[in-house]
């Protein structure tokens, strides 16, 4: 028996490959299926089943393409309703793969169809669970994503999740390995550990949700502090239920190299969003006016899904050399399939064509510390509220990037302000959106709060009392 976790850091997502005696199963595959096909071919095994733990909200699964290419059936847990052919398993149903078995444990709560798959080895020993979004390391799945579709409250779903965990998961042996669908960084939970594999016994000790004295305390603990889910979650769920374009078609359409003139024409005719995925410092030094910067080197796909409200939005790309396919692949993972092409030769071709360009007013943290000394200045911190609460520049406003559409139009354009995040990634996203919407009276700080801390800015160096928000 072989179990392999295929972890994708930019999505904080774990897919799983299980093999026994010439047969294999894959759990929660990603959109691009070729790596799985290569793995099956290399190991000379047949894919027998594709298991889905639930209808994913944070990414588009590769179940349909993988099934079409291999002939393997797709398996969902009880109550799942799909618009394509699938096996809807019964609770406690057993599937055989070579000499091993996978038992279905229906564990609703995160969603109604959420299912945990229990792995039983060749000797009949229960050895691992693939817990999807039911049980994470350090946390459990958020119970608020499916409430509208289920016509239930998040408290109702949290109660179901409690029953699933305390009646079906906790009674299992301590030495069972827990393989979750996500790790730290995913928006599907709020308190996940950085580790991606653990024993159930250790989770019984350290996971706050598994140590609640009552059902009511569990419900309160798991619903407290939940942030609103990104808008794209609902659209991804619909794609996973109904189907989607093949990844190969999406890639073929997106990998269209456009000259500067063609790029301009397509942008004008289609109303496409120009998405610049270069490093934030490169973007600050020059970019196509009205373009938005979301760097490929950070949490790219989740931020695209958070900032761009419609997965059908036409997109034109500006990337670093030979990064076009990687960008299109990552966009497709969160359902953004409408890439119309990319700027051939990257931003340098725009410069060579002597086209109009824009820049961001960016300064170093040292320059910031010098400029604010003894002055009445305004600072906007776009980190998460939890980061701000832990530590922040005294007097700074907390305005998380995720909520920019709520606060951007309340800014007084006559008031200058300084802008920062933790390291410069999110503040550059913010800066690009601000300038695309006509706000230019600000200065962005390179390196963010991490760099500001090193300057040892004194609390008495400046006064931050001016009003900027209407």
Short mmCIF file of C-alpha atoms in Angstrom, two decimals:
data_model
loop_
_atom_site.label_atom_id
_atom_site.label_comp_id
_atom_site.label_asym_id
_atom_site.label_seq_id
_atom_site.Cartn_x
_atom_site.Cartn_y
_atom_site.Cartn_z
CA UNK A 1 0.00 0.00 0.00
CA UNK A 2 1.18 3.48 -0.85
CA UNK A 3 -0.28 6.84 0.25
CA UNK A 4 1.07 10.07 -1.18
CA UNK A 5 0.00 13.57 -0.21
CA UNK A 6 0.18 15.98 -3.15
CA UNK A 7 0.22 19.37 -1.44
CA UNK A 8 -0.18 22.65 -3.33
CA UNK A 9 1.13 25.47 -1.17
CA UNK A 10 -0.42 28.42 -2.99
CA UNK A 11 -3.88 26.96 -2.29
CA UNK A 12 -2.93 25.26 0.98
CA UNK A 13 -4.64 22.19 -0.52
CA UNK A 14 -3.91 18.49 -0.18
CA UNK A 15 -4.86 15.91 -2.80
CA UNK A 16 -4.12 12.23 -2.18
CA UNK A 17 -2.89 9.29 -4.23
CA UNK A 18 -3.54 5.82 -2.81
CA UNK A 19 -2.20 2.67 -4.47
CA UNK A 20 -2.50 -1.06 -3.83
CA UNK A 21 -1.78 -4.09 -6.01
CA UNK A 22 -2.11 -2.46 -9.41
CA UNK A 23 -5.04 -0.19 -8.58
CA UNK A 24 -5.24 3.39 -7.34
CA UNK A 25 -7.62 6.02 -5.98
CA UNK A 26 -7.23 9.78 -6.00
CA UNK A 27 -8.94 12.03 -3.47
CA UNK A 28 -9.78 15.70 -4.17
CA UNK A 29 -7.66 16.18 -7.33
CA UNK A 30 -6.70 19.64 -8.57
CA UNK A 31 -7.84 21.08 -11.90
CA UNK A 32 -4.74 20.16 -13.90
CA UNK A 33 -4.80 16.38 -14.21
CA UNK A 34 -1.60 15.58 -16.12
CA UNK A 35 0.52 15.08 -12.95
CA UNK A 36 -1.94 12.39 -11.82
CA UNK A 37 -1.91 10.74 -15.25
CA UNK A 38 1.91 10.74 -15.21
CA UNK A 39 1.91 9.17 -11.74
CA UNK A 40 -0.48 6.40 -12.80
CA UNK A 41 1.57 5.72 -15.94
CA UNK A 42 4.87 5.67 -14.05
CA UNK A 43 3.55 3.21 -11.47
CA UNK A 44 1.70 1.14 -14.11
CA UNK A 45 -1.56 1.14 -12.18
CA UNK A 46 -5.22 1.66 -13.05
CA UNK A 47 -7.22 4.44 -11.48
CA UNK A 48 -10.26 2.74 -10.00
CA UNK A 49 -12.00 5.61 -8.15
CA UNK A 50 -11.92 9.39 -7.81
CA UNK A 51 -13.18 10.33 -4.35
CA UNK A 52 -14.49 13.80 -3.54
CA UNK A 53 -14.83 14.73 0.13
CA UNK A 54 -17.41 17.46 -0.69
CA UNK A 55 -18.23 20.18 -3.19
CA UNK A 56 -15.18 22.39 -2.81
CA UNK A 57 -15.66 26.14 -2.54
CA UNK A 58 -12.08 27.40 -2.65
CA UNK A 59 -10.93 25.61 -5.79
CA UNK A 60 -12.24 23.84 -8.87
CA UNK A 61 -11.57 20.13 -8.62
CA UNK A 62 -10.14 18.03 -11.45
CA UNK A 63 -12.65 15.22 -10.96
CA UNK A 64 -14.43 15.61 -14.31
CA UNK A 65 -11.34 15.84 -16.52
CA UNK A 66 -9.65 13.02 -14.63
CA UNK A 67 -12.69 10.77 -14.97
CA UNK A 68 -13.01 11.54 -18.68
CA UNK A 69 -9.35 10.69 -19.29
CA UNK A 70 -9.17 7.53 -17.21
CA UNK A 71 -12.72 6.16 -17.15
CA UNK A 72 -12.62 6.05 -13.34
CA UNK A 73 -15.95 6.86 -11.67
CA UNK A 74 -16.38 9.85 -9.37
CA UNK A 75 -17.56 9.10 -5.84
CA UNK A 76 -19.35 11.54 -3.54
CA UNK A 77 -20.78 10.99 -0.10
CA UNK A 78 -24.46 10.71 0.82
CA UNK A 79 -26.90 13.50 -0.18
CA UNK A 80 -24.64 14.88 -2.94
CA UNK A 81 -26.51 15.96 -6.07
CA UNK A 82 -24.49 16.39 -9.27
CA UNK A 83 -25.33 17.29 -12.85
CA UNK A 84 -22.93 14.63 -14.14
CA UNK A 85 -22.67 10.90 -13.63
CA UNK A 86 -21.29 9.96 -10.23
CA UNK A 87 -21.55 7.30 -7.57
CA UNK A 88 -23.42 8.69 -4.55
CA UNK A 89 -22.14 6.45 -1.79
CA UNK A 90 -24.05 5.31 1.26
CA UNK A 91 -22.83 5.84 4.81
CA UNK A 92 -20.46 3.00 5.79
CA UNK A 93 -20.23 1.77 2.19
CA UNK A 94 -16.89 0.10 1.44
CA UNK A 95 -14.86 0.46 -1.77
CA UNK A 96 -12.00 -1.93 -2.63
CA UNK A 97 -8.76 -0.75 -4.24
CA UNK A 98 -6.35 -3.64 -4.76
CA UNK A 99 -5.90 -5.26 -1.36
CA UNK A 100 -7.13 -2.31 0.70
CA UNK A 101 -10.52 -0.80 1.46
CA UNK A 102 -11.93 2.70 1.81
CA UNK A 103 -14.97 3.10 4.04
CA UNK A 104 -17.37 6.00 3.67
CA UNK A 105 -18.09 7.97 6.84
CA UNK A 106 -20.76 10.58 6.20
CA UNK A 107 -19.68 13.59 8.27
CA UNK A 108 -21.98 16.54 7.46
CA UNK A 109 -21.51 19.95 9.02
CA UNK A 110 -19.08 21.82 6.80
CA UNK A 111 -21.48 20.91 4.00
CA UNK A 112 -24.35 18.43 3.97
CA UNK A 113 -22.54 15.96 1.70
CA UNK A 114 -19.18 16.23 3.49
CA UNK A 115 -17.60 12.81 3.83
CA UNK A 116 -14.53 11.39 5.54
CA UNK A 117 -12.88 8.38 3.93
CA UNK A 118 -11.45 5.75 6.30
CA UNK A 119 -8.50 3.76 4.94
CA UNK A 120 -8.29 0.08 5.91
CA UNK A 121 -5.03 -1.68 5.04
CA UNK A 122 -4.35 -5.17 3.70
CA UNK A 123 -4.56 -6.68 7.20
CA UNK A 124 -7.89 -5.08 7.96
CA UNK A 125 -6.45 -2.36 10.23
CA UNK A 126 -7.94 1.12 10.15
CA UNK A 127 -4.91 3.29 9.39
CA UNK A 128 -5.91 6.76 8.16
CA UNK A 129 -8.73 9.16 7.47
CA UNK A 130 -8.99 11.58 4.57
CA UNK A 131 -11.04 14.16 6.38
CA UNK A 132 -11.65 16.78 3.69
CA UNK A 133 -12.91 19.97 5.32
CA UNK A 134 -14.53 18.15 8.23
CA UNK A 135 -11.38 17.95 10.34
CA UNK A 136 -8.27 20.05 9.84
CA UNK A 137 -5.10 20.03 11.90
CA UNK A 138 -5.83 22.45 14.72
CA UNK A 139 -9.29 23.32 13.45
CA UNK A 140 -12.50 22.07 11.81
CA UNK A 141 -14.34 23.15 8.69
CA UNK A 142 -16.28 26.40 8.83
CA UNK A 143 -20.03 25.75 9.05
CA UNK A 144 -21.24 28.88 7.29
CA UNK A 145 -20.54 28.15 3.61
CA UNK A 146 -23.48 25.87 2.87
CA UNK A 147 -26.13 27.45 5.08
CA UNK A 148 -28.06 29.22 2.31
CA UNK A 149 -28.18 26.17 0.04
CA UNK A 150 -29.15 23.96 2.97
CA UNK A 151 -31.74 26.46 4.27
CA UNK A 152 -30.07 26.19 7.68
CA UNK A 153 -28.21 28.52 9.99
CA UNK A 154 -24.49 28.24 10.61
CA UNK A 155 -25.36 27.15 14.14
CA UNK A 156 -27.47 24.30 12.72
CA UNK A 157 -24.59 23.13 10.57
CA UNK A 158 -22.12 23.53 13.45
CA UNK A 159 -24.34 21.23 15.50
CA UNK A 160 -24.25 18.64 12.72
CA UNK A 161 -20.47 19.01 12.56
CA UNK A 162 -20.25 18.37 16.30
CA UNK A 163 -22.20 15.12 15.91
CA UNK A 164 -20.02 14.05 12.98
CA UNK A 165 -16.79 14.66 14.85
CA UNK A 166 -17.76 13.44 18.29
CA UNK A 167 -19.74 10.38 17.18
CA UNK A 168 -17.78 9.23 14.11
CA UNK A 169 -14.24 10.62 14.22
CA UNK A 170 -13.26 10.83 17.89
CA UNK A 171 -14.10 7.16 18.62
CA UNK A 172 -11.43 6.09 16.09
CA UNK A 173 -8.01 4.93 17.32
CA UNK A 174 -5.38 7.48 18.34
CA UNK A 175 -2.77 6.12 15.92
CA UNK A 176 -4.89 6.83 12.86
CA UNK A 177 -3.24 9.33 10.51
CA UNK A 178 -5.24 12.44 9.63
CA UNK A 179 -4.93 13.65 6.04
CA UNK A 180 -6.90 16.94 5.73
CA UNK A 181 -7.89 18.76 2.54
CA UNK A 182 -6.29 22.05 3.65
CA UNK A 183 -3.60 23.56 5.84
CA UNK A 184 -2.61 26.95 7.19
CA UNK A 185 -3.46 29.77 4.83
CA UNK A 186 -6.75 28.38 3.58
CA UNK A 187 -9.91 30.45 4.03
CA UNK A 188 -11.82 27.24 4.81
CA UNK A 189 -10.75 27.40 8.47
CA UNK A 190 -9.49 29.98 10.96
CA UNK A 191 -6.93 28.21 13.18
CA UNK A 192 -5.10 25.65 11.06
CA UNK A 193 -1.65 24.34 11.91
CA UNK A 194 1.28 24.67 9.50
CA UNK A 195 1.74 20.88 9.53
CA UNK A 196 -0.15 18.91 6.87
CA UNK A 197 -0.20 15.42 8.46
CA UNK A 198 -0.80 14.38 12.07
CA UNK A 199 -2.18 11.58 14.22
CA UNK A 200 -5.75 11.66 15.42
CA UNK A 201 -4.47 11.14 18.95
CA UNK A 202 -2.50 14.37 18.84
CA UNK A 203 -5.45 16.25 17.38
CA UNK A 204 -7.57 15.02 20.28
CA UNK A 205 -5.07 16.80 22.54
CA UNK A 206 -4.36 20.04 20.67
CA UNK A 207 -7.40 20.82 18.51
CA UNK A 208 -9.60 23.31 20.34
CA UNK A 209 -12.75 22.07 18.57
CA UNK A 210 -12.21 18.51 19.79
CA UNK A 211 -11.91 19.62 23.40
CA UNK A 212 -15.20 21.39 23.99
CA UNK A 213 -17.18 20.44 27.12
CA UNK A 214 -20.55 20.58 25.38
CA UNK A 215 -22.26 20.83 22.03
CA UNK A 216 -23.23 24.42 22.71
CA UNK A 217 -19.69 25.42 23.57
CA UNK A 218 -18.50 23.72 20.36
CA UNK A 219 -21.02 25.66 18.28
CA UNK A 220 -19.94 28.93 19.85
CA UNK A 221 -16.23 28.15 19.44
CA UNK A 222 -16.37 27.21 15.75
CA UNK A 223 -18.70 30.05 14.71
CA UNK A 224 -16.92 32.78 16.65
CA UNK A 225 -14.74 35.10 14.59
CA UNK A 226 -15.64 33.74 11.15
CA UNK A 227 -14.83 36.21 8.39
CA UNK A 228 -17.14 36.48 5.38
CA UNK A 229 -16.11 33.97 2.69
CA UNK A 230 -14.62 35.26 -0.58
CA UNK A 231 -17.20 35.92 -3.29
CA UNK A 232 -15.74 33.33 -5.66
CA UNK A 233 -16.50 30.44 -3.25
CA UNK A 234 -20.10 30.14 -4.41
CA UNK A 235 -19.08 30.18 -8.07
CA UNK A 236 -16.52 27.41 -7.50
CA UNK A 237 -19.14 25.27 -5.76
CA UNK A 238 -21.42 25.67 -8.78
CA UNK A 239 -18.64 24.65 -11.17
CA UNK A 240 -17.84 21.57 -9.09
CA UNK A 241 -21.51 20.56 -9.06
CA UNK A 242 -22.41 21.37 -12.65
CA UNK A 243 -19.20 20.94 -14.60
CA UNK A 244 -16.70 23.19 -16.36
CA UNK A 245 -14.55 23.61 -19.46
CA UNK A 246 -11.65 21.20 -19.81
CA UNK A 247 -8.38 22.57 -18.47
CA UNK A 248 -6.68 21.93 -21.83
CA UNK A 249 -9.18 24.19 -23.60
CA UNK A 250 -8.73 26.90 -20.99
CA UNK A 251 -4.95 26.71 -21.33
CA UNK A 252 -5.09 26.75 -25.15
CA UNK A 253 -7.27 29.85 -25.16
CA UNK A 254 -5.17 31.68 -22.59
CA UNK A 255 -1.78 30.90 -24.13
CA UNK A 256 -2.28 33.41 -26.91
CA UNK A 257 0.70 35.74 -27.28
CA UNK A 258 -0.47 39.26 -28.17
CA UNK A 259 1.62 42.05 -29.62
CA UNK A 260 1.33 45.45 -27.96
CA UNK A 261 -1.14 46.57 -30.62
CA UNK A 262 -3.19 43.37 -30.36
CA UNK A 263 -3.14 43.62 -26.57
CA UNK A 264 -4.51 47.18 -26.70
CA UNK A 265 -7.22 46.22 -29.20
CA UNK A 266 -8.39 43.21 -27.19
CA UNK A 267 -8.43 45.25 -24.00
CA UNK A 268 -10.54 47.97 -25.60
CA UNK A 269 -12.97 45.61 -27.35
CA UNK A 270 -13.47 43.12 -24.51
CA UNK A 271 -13.33 45.33 -21.43
CA UNK A 272 -10.82 42.86 -20.03
CA UNK A 273 -9.11 43.37 -16.69
CA UNK A 274 -5.34 43.73 -17.12
CA UNK A 275 -3.78 41.52 -14.45
CA UNK A 276 -0.07 42.10 -13.83
CA UNK A 277 1.46 39.19 -11.91
CA UNK A 278 5.03 40.47 -11.59
CA UNK A 279 6.86 41.04 -8.31
CA UNK A 280 5.46 44.07 -6.49
CA UNK A 281 8.68 46.10 -6.73
CA UNK A 282 8.82 45.61 -10.50
CA UNK A 283 5.19 46.66 -10.79
CA UNK A 284 5.76 49.79 -8.68
CA UNK A 285 8.48 50.96 -11.06
CA UNK A 286 6.26 50.79 -14.12
CA UNK A 287 3.02 49.24 -15.35
CA UNK A 288 0.22 49.59 -17.88
CA UNK A 289 -2.25 52.21 -16.60
CA UNK A 290 -5.38 50.75 -14.96
CA UNK A 291 -3.79 47.31 -14.49
CA UNK A 292 -4.05 45.44 -11.17
CA UNK A 293 -1.06 43.81 -9.52
CA UNK A 294 -1.47 40.42 -7.82
CA UNK A 295 1.95 38.81 -7.71
CA UNK A 296 2.33 35.16 -8.66
CA UNK A 297 4.91 34.69 -5.89
CA UNK A 298 2.36 35.18 -3.08
CA UNK A 299 -1.09 33.79 -2.26
CA UNK A 300 -2.02 34.47 -5.86
CA UNK A 301 -5.13 32.39 -6.53
CA UNK A 302 -6.96 33.19 -3.27
CA UNK A 303 -6.34 36.92 -3.73
CA UNK A 304 -7.52 36.80 -7.33
CA UNK A 305 -10.70 35.11 -6.11
CA UNK A 306 -11.13 37.73 -3.40
CA UNK A 307 -10.43 40.81 -5.51
CA UNK A 308 -12.11 39.85 -8.80
CA UNK A 309 -15.78 39.29 -8.06
CA UNK A 310 -16.77 37.38 -11.23
CA UNK A 311 -15.04 34.21 -12.43
CA UNK A 312 -16.26 35.02 -15.96
CA UNK A 313 -14.38 38.33 -16.03
CA UNK A 314 -12.24 38.57 -19.21
CA UNK A 315 -8.56 38.83 -18.23
CA UNK A 316 -5.41 39.91 -20.08
CA UNK A 317 -2.09 38.99 -18.51
CA UNK A 318 1.23 40.71 -18.01
CA UNK A 319 3.72 38.20 -16.60
CA UNK A 320 7.40 37.56 -16.20
CA UNK A 321 9.01 35.62 -19.04
CA UNK A 322 7.82 32.02 -19.40
CA UNK A 323 5.38 32.33 -16.48
CA UNK A 324 2.26 32.55 -18.63
CA UNK A 325 1.26 28.88 -18.35
CA UNK A 326 1.79 28.84 -14.58
CA UNK A 327 -0.40 31.91 -14.16
CA UNK A 328 -3.20 30.50 -16.34
CA UNK A 329 -3.02 27.21 -14.44
CA UNK A 330 -3.34 28.92 -11.08
CA UNK A 331 -6.22 31.06 -12.30
CA UNK A 332 -8.05 27.98 -13.53
CA UNK A 333 -7.74 26.36 -10.11
CA UNK A 334 -10.12 28.97 -8.73
CA UNK A 335 -12.39 29.03 -11.78
CA UNK A 336 -11.06 32.05 -13.69
CA UNK A 337 -11.11 30.48 -17.15
CA UNK A 338 -11.64 33.55 -19.34
CA UNK A 339 -8.03 34.52 -20.04
CA UNK A 340 -7.89 36.11 -23.50
CA UNK A 341 -4.10 36.10 -23.87
CA UNK A 342 -0.91 37.67 -22.58
CA UNK A 343 1.41 40.50 -23.56
CA UNK A 344 4.13 39.02 -25.75
CA UNK A 345 7.54 40.02 -24.46
CA UNK A 346 6.10 41.11 -21.14
CA UNK A 347 6.16 44.68 -19.87
CA UNK A 348 9.45 45.35 -21.64
CA UNK A 349 7.63 45.21 -24.97
CA UNK A 350 5.29 47.93 -23.67
CA UNK A 351 8.30 50.08 -22.77
CA UNK A 352 9.94 49.42 -26.14
CA UNK A 353 6.75 50.53 -27.89
CA UNK A 354 6.99 53.81 -25.92
CA UNK A 355 3.48 53.39 -24.59
CA UNK A 356 2.09 55.33 -21.63
CA UNK A 357 2.99 53.81 -18.29
CA UNK A 358 2.19 54.48 -14.65
CA UNK A 359 4.14 54.06 -11.39
CA UNK A 360 3.34 53.71 -7.68
CA UNK A 361 4.73 56.28 -5.25
CA UNK A 362 6.72 53.83 -3.10
CA UNK A 363 9.26 54.65 -0.40
CA UNK A 364 11.41 52.61 1.95
CA UNK A 365 10.53 52.10 5.61
CA UNK A 366 13.52 54.26 6.55
CA UNK A 367 12.22 57.11 4.39
CA UNK A 368 8.80 56.65 5.97
CA UNK A 369 10.26 56.91 9.48
CA UNK A 370 12.03 60.14 8.49
CA UNK A 371 9.03 61.71 6.78
CA UNK A 372 6.54 61.17 9.61
CA UNK A 373 8.78 62.34 12.44
CA UNK A 374 6.98 65.05 14.41
CA UNK A 375 4.17 65.32 11.89
CA UNK A 376 0.44 64.73 11.84
CA UNK A 377 0.19 61.89 9.32
CA UNK A 378 -2.34 59.27 8.26
CA UNK A 379 -1.41 55.60 7.98
CA UNK A 380 -3.60 52.81 6.59
CA UNK A 381 -2.76 49.21 7.52
CA UNK A 382 -4.30 46.70 5.07
CA UNK A 383 -3.34 43.55 6.95
CA UNK A 384 -5.94 41.26 8.51
CA UNK A 385 -7.63 42.54 11.64
CA UNK A 386 -5.92 39.82 13.69
CA UNK A 387 -2.49 40.96 12.49
CA UNK A 388 -3.33 44.57 13.31
CA UNK A 389 -4.63 43.62 16.76
CA UNK A 390 -1.44 41.72 17.56
CA UNK A 391 0.80 44.69 16.75
CA UNK A 392 0.56 47.84 14.66
CA UNK A 393 1.93 51.33 14.14
CA UNK A 394 0.29 53.49 16.77
CA UNK A 395 -2.64 55.47 15.42
CA UNK A 396 -2.83 53.62 12.10
CA UNK A 397 -6.24 52.82 10.64
CA UNK A 398 -7.08 49.13 10.19
CA UNK A 399 -8.56 48.69 6.71
CA UNK A 400 -8.04 45.09 5.55
CA UNK A 401 -7.48 44.58 1.83
CA UNK A 402 -10.25 41.98 1.70
CA UNK A 403 -12.77 44.74 2.43
CA UNK A 404 -11.40 47.40 0.10
CA UNK A 405 -14.70 47.71 -1.77
CA UNK A 406 -16.33 48.75 1.50
CA UNK A 407 -13.88 51.51 2.41
CA UNK A 408 -12.30 52.77 -0.80
CA UNK A 409 -15.10 55.19 -1.63
CA UNK A 410 -15.06 56.71 1.85
CA UNK A 411 -11.52 58.09 1.47
CA UNK A 412 -11.12 61.84 1.36
CA UNK A 413 -9.07 62.36 -1.85
CA UNK A 414 -7.63 65.61 -0.45
CA UNK A 415 -5.92 63.84 2.45
CA UNK A 416 -2.56 62.20 1.81
CA UNK A 417 -1.93 58.89 3.55
CA UNK A 418 0.72 56.19 3.92
CA UNK A 419 -0.16 52.61 3.06
CA UNK A 420 1.39 49.34 4.23
CA UNK A 421 0.75 45.62 4.84
CA UNK A 422 3.10 43.03 6.33
CA UNK A 423 5.71 42.84 3.58
CA UNK A 424 4.52 44.78 0.52
CA UNK A 425 2.51 42.14 -1.32
CA UNK A 426 -0.99 43.16 -0.20
CA UNK A 427 -0.26 46.88 -0.07
CA UNK A 428 0.75 46.79 -3.74
CA UNK A 429 -2.51 45.05 -4.63
CA UNK A 430 -4.24 47.82 -2.70
CA UNK A 431 -2.18 50.55 -4.37
CA UNK A 432 -2.93 49.26 -7.85
CA UNK A 433 -6.67 49.15 -7.13
CA UNK A 434 -6.59 52.65 -5.62
CA UNK A 435 -4.89 54.13 -8.67
CA UNK A 436 -7.13 52.24 -11.08
CA UNK A 437 -10.08 53.92 -9.34
CA UNK A 438 -8.60 57.40 -9.38
CA UNK A 439 -6.92 57.68 -5.95
CA UNK A 440 -3.34 58.93 -6.18
CA UNK A 441 -2.76 60.95 -3.01
CA UNK A 442 -0.92 58.23 -1.09
CA UNK A 443 2.51 56.72 -0.52
CA UNK A 444 3.06 52.96 -0.27
CA UNK A 445 5.77 51.59 2.04
CA UNK A 446 8.10 48.90 0.65
CA UNK A 447 8.61 45.95 2.96
CA UNK A 448 5.53 46.76 5.01
CA UNK A 449 5.26 46.38 8.77
CA UNK A 450 8.22 43.99 8.93
CA UNK A 451 10.47 46.71 7.52
CA UNK A 452 8.86 49.45 9.62
CA UNK A 453 9.60 47.48 12.82
CA UNK A 454 13.30 47.47 11.97
CA UNK A 455 13.38 51.27 11.83
CA UNK A 456 12.38 51.36 15.51
CA UNK A 457 9.84 54.12 14.91
CA UNK A 458 9.06 55.61 18.30
CA UNK A 459 5.46 55.93 19.41
CA UNK A 460 6.12 59.62 19.94
CA UNK A 461 7.64 60.21 16.52
CA UNK A 462 4.36 61.34 14.98
CA UNK A 463 0.71 62.03 15.65
CA UNK A 464 -1.91 60.18 13.65
CA UNK A 465 -5.18 61.92 14.34
CA UNK A 466 -6.34 63.36 11.03
CA UNK A 467 -9.63 62.24 9.60
CA UNK A 468 -9.51 60.58 6.20
CA UNK A 469 -12.65 58.45 6.03
CA UNK A 470 -16.00 60.09 5.42
#
